[in-house]
C-alpha positions in Angstrom: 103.7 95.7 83.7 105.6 99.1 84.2 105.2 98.0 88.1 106.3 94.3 88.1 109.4 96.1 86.0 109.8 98.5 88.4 110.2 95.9 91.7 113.0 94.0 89.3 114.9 96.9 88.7 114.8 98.0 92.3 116.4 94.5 93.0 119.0 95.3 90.2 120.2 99.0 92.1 121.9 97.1 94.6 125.9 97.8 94.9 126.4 94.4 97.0 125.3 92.9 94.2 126.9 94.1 91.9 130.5 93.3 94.4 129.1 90.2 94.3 128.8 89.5 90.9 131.8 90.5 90.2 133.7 88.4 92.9 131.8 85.0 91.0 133.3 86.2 87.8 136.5 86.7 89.4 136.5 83.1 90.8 135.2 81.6 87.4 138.1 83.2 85.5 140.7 81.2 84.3 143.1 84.0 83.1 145.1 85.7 86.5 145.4 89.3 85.0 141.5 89.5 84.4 141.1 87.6 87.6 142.8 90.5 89.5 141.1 92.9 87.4 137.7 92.0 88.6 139.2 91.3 92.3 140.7 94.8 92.7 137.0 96.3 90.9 134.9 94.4 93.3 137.1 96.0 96.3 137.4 99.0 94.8 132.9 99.7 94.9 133.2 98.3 98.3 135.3 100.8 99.7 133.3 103.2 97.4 129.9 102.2 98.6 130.7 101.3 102.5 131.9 104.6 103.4 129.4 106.5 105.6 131.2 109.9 104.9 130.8 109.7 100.8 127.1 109.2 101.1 126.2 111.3 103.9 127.3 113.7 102.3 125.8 113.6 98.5 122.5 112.9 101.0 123.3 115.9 102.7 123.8 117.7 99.0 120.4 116.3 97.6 118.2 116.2 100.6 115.9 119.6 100.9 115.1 122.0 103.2 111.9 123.0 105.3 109.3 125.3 104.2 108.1 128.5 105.3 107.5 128.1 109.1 105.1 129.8 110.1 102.3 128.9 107.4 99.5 126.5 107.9 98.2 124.3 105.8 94.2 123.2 104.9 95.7 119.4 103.8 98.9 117.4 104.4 99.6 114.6 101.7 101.4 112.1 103.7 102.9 109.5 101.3 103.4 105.6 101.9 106.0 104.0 102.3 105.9 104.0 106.2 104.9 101.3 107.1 103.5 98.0 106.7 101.6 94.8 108.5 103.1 93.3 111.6 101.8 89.8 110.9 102.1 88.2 114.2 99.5 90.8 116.0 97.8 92.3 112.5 98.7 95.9 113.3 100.8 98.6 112.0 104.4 98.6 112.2 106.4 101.1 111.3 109.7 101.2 109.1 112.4 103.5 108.8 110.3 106.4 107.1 108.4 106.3 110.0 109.2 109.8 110.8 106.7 110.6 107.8 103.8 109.9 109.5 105.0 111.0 113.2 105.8 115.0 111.6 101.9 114.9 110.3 100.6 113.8 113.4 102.9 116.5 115.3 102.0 119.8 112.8 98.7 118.4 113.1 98.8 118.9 117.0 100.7 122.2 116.3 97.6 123.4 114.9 99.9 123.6 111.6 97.7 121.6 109.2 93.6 121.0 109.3 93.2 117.5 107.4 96.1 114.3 107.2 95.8 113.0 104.0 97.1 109.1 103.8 98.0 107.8 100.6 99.0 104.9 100.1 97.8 101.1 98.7 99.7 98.0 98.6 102.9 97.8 96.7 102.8 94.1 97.1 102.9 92.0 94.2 101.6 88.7 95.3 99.1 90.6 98.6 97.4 93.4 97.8 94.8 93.6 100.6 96.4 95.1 102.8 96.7 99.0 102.4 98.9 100.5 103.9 96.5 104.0 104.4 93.7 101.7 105.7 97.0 100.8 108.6 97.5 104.1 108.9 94.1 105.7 109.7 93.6 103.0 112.2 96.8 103.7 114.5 95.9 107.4 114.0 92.3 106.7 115.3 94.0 104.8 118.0 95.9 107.9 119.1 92.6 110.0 119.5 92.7 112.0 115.9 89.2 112.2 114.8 87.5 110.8 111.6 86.7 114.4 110.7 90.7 115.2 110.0 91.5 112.0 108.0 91.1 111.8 104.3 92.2 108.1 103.0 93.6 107.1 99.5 94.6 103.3 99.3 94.5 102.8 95.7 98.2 104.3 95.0 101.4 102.1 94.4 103.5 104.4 93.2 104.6 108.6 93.6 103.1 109.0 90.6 99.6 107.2 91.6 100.0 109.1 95.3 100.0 112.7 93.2 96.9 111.7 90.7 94.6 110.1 93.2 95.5 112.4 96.2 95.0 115.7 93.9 91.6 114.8 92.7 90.5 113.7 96.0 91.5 117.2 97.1 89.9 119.0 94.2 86.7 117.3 94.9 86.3 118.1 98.2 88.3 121.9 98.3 90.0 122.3 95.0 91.9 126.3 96.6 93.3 124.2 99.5 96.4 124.8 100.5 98.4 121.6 100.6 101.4 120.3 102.1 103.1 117.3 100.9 104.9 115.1 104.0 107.3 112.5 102.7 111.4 111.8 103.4 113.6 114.4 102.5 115.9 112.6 99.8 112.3 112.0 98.3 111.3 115.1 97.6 113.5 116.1 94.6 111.0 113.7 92.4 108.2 113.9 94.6 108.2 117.8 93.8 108.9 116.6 89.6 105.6 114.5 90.1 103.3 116.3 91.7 104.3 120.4 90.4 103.6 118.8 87.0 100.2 117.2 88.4 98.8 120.4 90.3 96.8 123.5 89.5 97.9 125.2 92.6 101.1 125.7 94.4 102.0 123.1 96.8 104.8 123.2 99.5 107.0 120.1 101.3 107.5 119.2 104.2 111.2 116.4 104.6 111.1 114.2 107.0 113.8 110.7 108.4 116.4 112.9 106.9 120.0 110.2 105.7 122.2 113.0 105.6 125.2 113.2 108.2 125.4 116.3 110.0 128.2 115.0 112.5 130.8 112.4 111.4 132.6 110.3 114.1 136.4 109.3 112.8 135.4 105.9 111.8 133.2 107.2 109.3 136.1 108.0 107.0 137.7 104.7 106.8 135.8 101.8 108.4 133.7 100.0 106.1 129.9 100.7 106.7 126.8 98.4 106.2 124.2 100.9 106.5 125.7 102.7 104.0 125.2 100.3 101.1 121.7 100.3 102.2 121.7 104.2 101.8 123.2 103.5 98.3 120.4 101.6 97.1 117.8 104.6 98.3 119.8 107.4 96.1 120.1 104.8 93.2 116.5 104.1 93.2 115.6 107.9 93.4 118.2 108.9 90.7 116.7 106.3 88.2 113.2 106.7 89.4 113.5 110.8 89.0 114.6 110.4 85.5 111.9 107.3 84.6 109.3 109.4 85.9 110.3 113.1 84.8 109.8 110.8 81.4 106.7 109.1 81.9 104.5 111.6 84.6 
């Protein structure tokens, strides 16, 4: 139930809809002040919510840093998200977190971490047969990293499924390993609430598909942005999600 509630209020953290919403009751009002008030509110969050340079730079605030460098690593956690089924030739294809997966395989070539850990099931709620770490393990395969390195959880749907099935997997098989946790970096802020809470041991993380602008080009400032709603709705669902699940982990 929790997760069925969760998918509707994902759909619900979306600023264009809320614009929209607003324009509809503008239109249905008879009454021309409160038509104008709604008219100037709706332009007002689109300004707000288009502009690249407002939330590249909140990503830039709440986005983290790398660890330690030079350490290595027995196991790398790499969460879902990623990825998902490519319909027309039944293979992996990759999304914009991506970058989650490609970092593991690289620190993994490095000689940084010993074990990629996949975890990740189906977060589907009409399919769940596909599993997004079963994907996974077969592109990796594909690339030439051997069964002896891969680790596979495809039960999780959630962060909070990801740290309690990933952790005991780990504690059966090495419980003193040290583990690195691979996910984007404006997810690790409530992946670290999760999975600190969840672990014996101390675990470090690793960001990855970073949002955060590090250069701006003049338009950025005052030109209307699509992309940026979209980056809207990632902070939104984080911000609620880290305070639903600092409550319920």
């Amino acid at each position: 139930m929790i997760f069925i509630l969760s998918k509707i209020l994902l759909f619900l953290l979306k600023p264009i809809l809320w614009i929209c919403l607003l324009l509809i009751l503008a239109v249905c009002k008879k009454y021309e002040p409160n038509r104008k008030r709604l008219l100037f509110a709706a332009l007002a969050l689109l300004i707000f919510f288009s502009n690249a340079f407002i939330v590249g730079k909140i990503f830039n605030f709440y986005e983290s840093g790398y660890p330690q460098k030079d350490r290595k690593y027995d196991v790398a956690i790499v969460l879902g998200g990623f990825s998902g089924l490519n319909k027309r030739n039944n293979k992996i294809a990759f999304g914009s977190s991506g970058d989650r997966l490609f970092q593991a395989i690289e620190l993994y070539k490095n000689g940084k971490i010993g074990k990629i850990l996949l975890s990740s099931g189906s977060s589907n709620l009409i399919d769940k047969k596909v599993k997004e770490a079963d994907l996974a393990v077969a592109y990796l395969k594909l690339i030439g990293i051997p069964d002896s390195t891969i680790l596979i959880e495809n039960q999780s749907r959630n962060t909070i499924e990801n740290a309690k099935f990933s952790l005991a997997l780990i504690e059966k098989q090495k419980p003193q390993a040290s583990v690195l946790v691979i996910t984007s970096a404006w997810h690790i802020p409530r992946t670290k609430l999760i999975f600190n809470k969840q672990s014996k041991n101390k675990l470090d993380y690793y960001p990855t598909d970073f949002r955060g602008v590090v250069e701006y080009e003049f338009g950025d400032f005052i030109i209307p942005n699509a992309s940026a709603l979209g980056s809207w709705e990632i902070l939104l669902k984080e911000w609620v999600g880290y305070v639903v699940d600092g409550i319920r982990s």
